[in-house]
Amino acid sequence: MIQSEQAPDFRRFAPATQRNREPLFKVLSDLLPARGKVLEIASGTGEHAVWLAQHMPGLTWQTSDPNPDLRQSIASHAAHAKLTLPLPMDIDVTASRWMSPDESPEPVDAVFCANMIHIAPWAATLGLLSGAARHLKPGGKLCLYGPFKRGGAHTAPSNEAFDHSLRSQNSDWGVRELEVVTEEALKHGFQTPEIIEMPSNNLTLVFEYGALVEGS
Ligand SMILES: C[S@@+](CC[C@H](N)C(=O)[O-])C[C@H]1O[C@@H](n2cnc3c(N)ncnc32)[C@H](O)[C@@H]1O
């Protein structure tokens, strides 16, 4: 008997993705075009990517993560779900160029990034904004998901505790201020964001790229 070959299972799991993928889908399916390309930054385990790509089949979902073990997990989740996704890219947002010239694709319709900017130094937020501006079409959207401070204050005790725990692991990490991220985004050519409240005191911020057309 010939045994069927099974791909090794490199999947990793982040339980929060099971809880927030449905609310994320609801928000993103309203915002994103039916067809087009999304570049996901910091895809992590790949669970969001696989779920969202399965539920929005008209979109090409390009994943990325600088961690090779996580890129393996992303590919493994896709294989397990029998989903064809482009291979995960090795993107560190702080790099001055995200892709080599031969990989450099057409501008994308959206850049999606969940739960990265507070678990990385501030330079990662700046890198994300400048890279998204380089890769988005005019009118394209940068969608950021995670906890944010508003008006200089935490929006819930649980976010404050999370912020303390992040800062105790790395003093350069921490829950970012919505207004400060917005100020930087404006400098990079984005509009003021649409702010969508999400479960568990998270937000989705949607920054449209490109200048407002006068009179519109
Ligand atoms: C908490 S995980 C979030 C993963 C996934 N987006 C989610 O919501 O489950 C943070 C991710 O940020 C990635 N990351 C950290 N620093 C980064 C950087 N400079 N550029 C790109 N990704 C980074 C990590 O590799 C990790 O996958």
Tab-separated table of C-alpha atoms and ligand atoms in Angstrom:
chain	number	residue	atom	x	y	z
A	1	MET	CA	0.000	0.000	0.000
A	2	ILE	CA	1.314	3.466	-0.853
A	3	GLN	CA	1.026	5.825	2.035
A	4	SER	CA	-0.150	9.268	1.067
A	5	GLU	CA	2.446	11.910	1.852
A	6	GLN	CA	1.333	14.435	4.412
A	7	ALA	CA	2.799	17.914	4.630
A	8	PRO	CA	4.485	18.459	8.016
A	9	ASP	CA	2.300	20.475	10.342
A	10	PHE	CA	4.006	23.716	11.360
A	11	ARG	CA	0.820	25.467	12.400
A	12	ARG	CA	0.918	27.706	15.445
A	13	PHE	CA	-2.184	28.948	17.193
A	14	ALA	CA	-3.063	32.228	18.870
A	15	PRO	CA	-6.416	31.712	20.620
A	16	ALA	CA	-7.453	35.397	20.334
A	17	THR	CA	-7.670	35.026	16.561
A	18	GLN	CA	-10.632	32.652	16.985
A	19	ARG	CA	-12.451	35.343	18.968
A	20	ASN	CA	-11.691	38.385	16.839
A	21	ARG	CA	-11.711	36.957	13.303
A	22	GLU	CA	-15.502	37.179	12.935
A	23	PRO	CA	-15.752	40.862	14.025
A	24	LEU	CA	-12.749	41.628	11.824
A	25	PHE	CA	-14.406	39.930	8.880
A	26	LYS	CA	-17.588	41.983	9.393
A	27	VAL	CA	-15.637	45.229	9.377
A	28	LEU	CA	-13.236	44.372	6.549
A	29	SER	CA	-15.873	42.907	4.256
A	30	ASP	CA	-17.668	46.276	4.389
A	31	LEU	CA	-14.495	48.259	3.745
A	32	LEU	CA	-12.567	46.249	1.195
A	33	PRO	CA	-13.395	45.922	-2.482
A	34	ALA	CA	-14.869	42.594	-3.635
A	35	ARG	CA	-11.790	42.042	-5.823
A	36	GLY	CA	-8.266	43.246	-5.319
A	37	LYS	CA	-5.133	42.695	-3.302
A	38	VAL	CA	-4.516	42.984	0.417
A	39	LEU	CA	-1.039	43.053	1.906
A	40	GLU	CA	-1.123	41.783	5.472
A	41	ILE	CA	1.696	42.926	7.721
A	42	ALA	CA	2.690	40.867	10.777
A	43	SER	CA	0.442	37.950	9.844
A	44	GLY	CA	1.648	35.984	12.894
A	45	THR	CA	0.291	32.436	12.947
A	46	GLY	CA	-1.612	33.000	9.685
A	47	GLU	CA	-5.003	32.193	11.211
A	48	HIS	CA	-6.487	35.610	10.377
A	49	ALA	CA	-5.182	35.395	6.816
A	50	VAL	CA	-6.661	31.982	6.136
A	51	TRP	CA	-10.046	32.793	7.664
A	52	LEU	CA	-10.329	36.194	5.987
A	53	ALA	CA	-9.122	34.941	2.597
A	54	GLN	CA	-11.610	32.052	2.753
A	55	HIS	CA	-14.452	34.446	3.512
A	56	MET	CA	-13.464	37.072	0.921
A	57	PRO	CA	-12.522	34.838	-2.014
A	58	GLY	CA	-12.288	37.716	-4.522
A	59	LEU	CA	-9.271	39.132	-2.699
A	60	THR	CA	-5.669	38.045	-3.121
A	61	TRP	CA	-4.317	37.891	0.416
A	62	GLN	CA	-0.565	38.455	0.579
A	63	THR	CA	0.721	37.535	4.036
A	64	SER	CA	4.030	38.546	5.605
A	65	ASP	CA	6.008	38.247	8.799
A	66	PRO	CA	9.690	38.767	9.644
A	67	ASN	CA	9.726	35.600	11.792
A	68	PRO	CA	10.555	32.509	9.670
A	69	ASP	CA	8.747	30.133	12.072
A	70	LEU	CA	5.605	32.196	11.677
A	71	ARG	CA	5.958	32.248	7.887
A	72	GLN	CA	6.078	28.465	8.078
A	73	SER	CA	2.970	28.489	10.264
A	74	ILE	CA	1.124	30.732	7.776
A	75	ALA	CA	1.942	28.407	4.878
A	76	SER	CA	0.994	25.377	6.974
A	77	HIS	CA	-2.395	26.856	7.939
A	78	ALA	CA	-3.086	27.621	4.272
A	79	ALA	CA	-2.103	24.088	3.202
A	80	HIS	CA	-4.227	22.577	5.961
A	81	ALA	CA	-7.222	24.608	4.821
A	82	LYS	CA	-6.492	23.612	1.197
A	83	LEU	CA	-6.289	27.293	0.387
A	84	THR	CA	-3.955	28.679	-2.235
A	85	LEU	CA	-2.310	31.822	-0.895
A	86	PRO	CA	0.787	33.566	-2.253
A	87	LEU	CA	3.860	32.515	-0.245
A	88	PRO	CA	4.309	34.611	2.910
A	89	MET	CA	6.778	37.452	2.427
A	90	ASP	CA	9.605	38.346	4.777
A	91	ILE	CA	8.679	41.922	5.630
A	92	ASP	CA	10.095	43.852	8.550
A	93	VAL	CA	8.239	47.143	8.533
A	94	THR	CA	11.274	49.082	9.709
A	95	ALA	CA	13.192	48.228	6.515
A	96	SER	CA	13.464	51.108	4.066
A	97	ARG	CA	12.311	48.763	1.316
A	98	TRP	CA	9.784	45.973	1.961
A	99	MET	CA	10.319	44.051	-1.284
A	100	SER	CA	13.072	43.514	-3.797
A	101	PRO	CA	12.456	45.078	-7.229
A	102	ASP	CA	11.515	41.694	-8.762
A	103	GLU	CA	8.967	41.009	-5.985
A	104	SER	CA	7.640	44.543	-6.060
A	105	PRO	CA	4.039	44.138	-7.079
A	106	GLU	CA	1.425	46.523	-8.338
A	107	PRO	CA	0.107	48.875	-5.668
A	108	VAL	CA	-2.330	47.143	-3.331
A	109	ASP	CA	-5.913	48.016	-2.406
A	110	ALA	CA	-5.350	47.612	1.318
A	111	VAL	CA	-2.728	47.019	3.952
A	112	PHE	CA	-4.007	45.170	7.027
A	113	CYS	CA	-2.083	44.962	10.284
A	114	ALA	CA	-3.461	43.495	13.505
A	115	ASN	CA	-1.823	43.624	16.910
A	116	MET	CA	1.640	44.678	15.873
A	117	ILE	CA	2.267	48.326	16.663
A	118	HIS	CA	2.029	47.939	20.459
A	119	ILE	CA	4.243	44.802	20.470
A	120	ALA	CA	7.089	46.512	18.661
A	121	PRO	CA	9.072	49.738	19.122
A	122	TRP	CA	7.564	53.022	17.894
A	123	ALA	CA	9.851	52.781	14.843
A	124	ALA	CA	7.624	49.931	13.648
A	125	THR	CA	4.581	52.258	13.559
A	126	LEU	CA	6.560	54.804	11.564
A	127	GLY	CA	7.859	52.072	9.243
A	128	LEU	CA	4.359	50.699	8.779
A	129	LEU	CA	3.003	54.120	7.809
A	130	SER	CA	5.780	54.894	5.347
A	131	GLY	CA	5.714	51.401	3.803
A	132	ALA	CA	1.932	51.407	3.489
A	133	ALA	CA	2.171	54.788	1.744
A	134	ARG	CA	4.720	53.301	-0.698
A	135	HIS	CA	2.574	50.271	-1.528
A	136	LEU	CA	-1.040	51.499	-1.457
A	137	LYS	CA	-2.988	52.747	-4.439
A	138	PRO	CA	-4.337	56.276	-4.046
A	139	GLY	CA	-7.618	55.760	-2.180
A	140	GLY	CA	-6.306	52.471	-0.762
A	141	LYS	CA	-6.825	51.733	2.933
A	142	LEU	CA	-4.529	51.013	5.819
A	143	CYS	CA	-6.519	49.021	8.399
A	144	LEU	CA	-4.999	48.819	11.865
A	145	TYR	CA	-6.517	46.622	14.546
A	146	GLY	CA	-5.636	46.569	18.234
A	147	PRO	CA	-5.919	48.468	21.523
A	148	PHE	CA	-5.331	52.241	21.533
A	149	LYS	CA	-5.304	55.004	24.126
A	150	ARG	CA	-7.742	57.843	23.388
A	151	GLY	CA	-7.292	61.395	24.639
A	152	GLY	CA	-4.181	60.239	26.513
A	153	ALA	CA	-6.115	57.648	28.556
A	154	HIS	CA	-6.658	53.931	28.415
A	155	THR	CA	-10.152	52.937	27.352
A	156	ALA	CA	-10.408	50.069	29.867
A	157	PRO	CA	-8.559	48.734	32.942
A	158	SER	CA	-7.706	45.575	30.982
A	159	ASN	CA	-5.912	47.665	28.332
A	160	GLU	CA	-4.015	49.517	31.057
A	161	ALA	CA	-2.901	46.212	32.612
A	162	PHE	CA	-1.908	44.934	29.162
A	163	ASP	CA	0.098	48.123	28.555
A	164	HIS	CA	1.964	47.641	31.867
A	165	SER	CA	2.733	44.056	31.003
A	166	LEU	CA	4.017	45.034	27.536
A	167	ARG	CA	6.238	47.786	28.952
A	168	SER	CA	7.626	45.444	31.600
A	169	GLN	CA	8.702	43.055	28.827
A	170	ASN	CA	10.181	45.790	26.655
A	171	SER	CA	10.239	49.484	27.537
A	172	ASP	CA	9.901	50.393	23.824
A	173	TRP	CA	6.584	48.533	23.524
A	174	GLY	CA	3.196	49.772	24.686
A	175	VAL	CA	-0.359	50.632	23.718
A	176	ARG	CA	-0.177	53.557	21.288
A	177	GLU	CA	-2.157	56.796	21.397
A	178	LEU	CA	-4.746	57.081	18.662
A	179	GLU	CA	-4.096	60.820	18.258
A	180	VAL	CA	-0.316	60.382	17.965
A	181	VAL	CA	-0.649	57.594	15.394
A	182	THR	CA	-3.111	59.793	13.486
A	183	GLU	CA	-0.731	62.768	13.545
A	184	GLU	CA	2.009	60.596	12.035
A	185	ALA	CA	-0.364	59.089	9.490
A	186	LEU	CA	-1.323	62.577	8.263
A	187	LYS	CA	2.375	63.332	7.708
A	188	HIS	CA	2.588	60.220	5.523
A	189	GLY	CA	-0.296	61.272	3.270
A	190	PHE	CA	-3.218	59.520	4.987
A	191	GLN	CA	-6.562	61.045	5.898
A	192	THR	CA	-7.918	61.159	9.463
A	193	PRO	CA	-9.106	57.649	10.212
A	194	GLU	CA	-12.498	56.124	10.440
A	195	ILE	CA	-12.625	54.670	13.957
A	196	ILE	CA	-14.556	51.455	14.500
A	197	GLU	CA	-15.082	50.110	18.009
A	198	MET	CA	-14.431	46.403	18.286
A	199	PRO	CA	-15.079	43.822	21.041
A	200	SER	CA	-12.721	43.614	24.029
A	201	ASN	CA	-11.867	47.331	23.923
A	202	ASN	CA	-10.048	47.158	20.622
A	203	LEU	CA	-10.386	49.490	17.663
A	204	THR	CA	-10.068	49.190	13.940
A	205	LEU	CA	-8.611	52.370	12.435
A	206	VAL	CA	-9.075	52.853	8.724
A	207	PHE	CA	-6.719	55.357	7.121
A	208	GLU	CA	-7.392	56.206	3.497
A	209	TYR	CA	-4.295	56.997	1.490
A	210	GLY	CA	-4.124	60.051	-0.725
A	211	ALA	CA	-5.191	63.655	-0.844
A	212	LEU	CA	-8.809	64.656	-0.566
A	213	VAL	CA	-10.150	65.954	-3.873
A	214	GLU	CA	-11.379	69.507	-3.385
A	215	GLY	CA	-15.142	69.762	-3.383
A	216	SER	CA	-15.636	66.024	-2.822
B	1	LIG	C1	1.063	39.700	18.595
B	1	LIG	S1	1.624	39.182	17.037
B	1	LIG	C2	0.200	39.537	16.039
B	1	LIG	C3	0.026	38.530	14.951
B	1	LIG	C4	-1.300	38.611	14.194
B	1	LIG	N1	-1.391	39.809	13.394
B	1	LIG	C5	-2.469	38.524	15.135
B	1	LIG	O1	-3.193	39.496	15.349
B	1	LIG	O2	-2.649	37.429	15.694
B	1	LIG	C6	2.792	40.430	16.583
B	1	LIG	C7	3.426	40.161	15.245
B	1	LIG	O3	4.200	41.295	14.880
B	1	LIG	C8	5.307	40.828	14.159
B	1	LIG	N2	6.311	41.895	14.158
B	1	LIG	C9	7.049	42.353	15.198
B	1	LIG	N3	7.900	43.313	14.792
B	1	LIG	C10	7.692	43.474	13.459
B	1	LIG	C11	8.271	44.297	12.459
B	1	LIG	N4	9.260	45.161	12.753
B	1	LIG	N5	7.825	44.190	11.184
B	1	LIG	C12	6.823	43.343	10.876
B	1	LIG	N6	6.234	42.524	11.781
B	1	LIG	C13	6.669	42.578	13.056
B	1	LIG	C14	5.720	39.568	14.918
B	1	LIG	O4	6.571	38.732	14.155
B	1	LIG	C15	4.366	38.956	15.200
B	1	LIG	O5	3.951	38.102	14.179
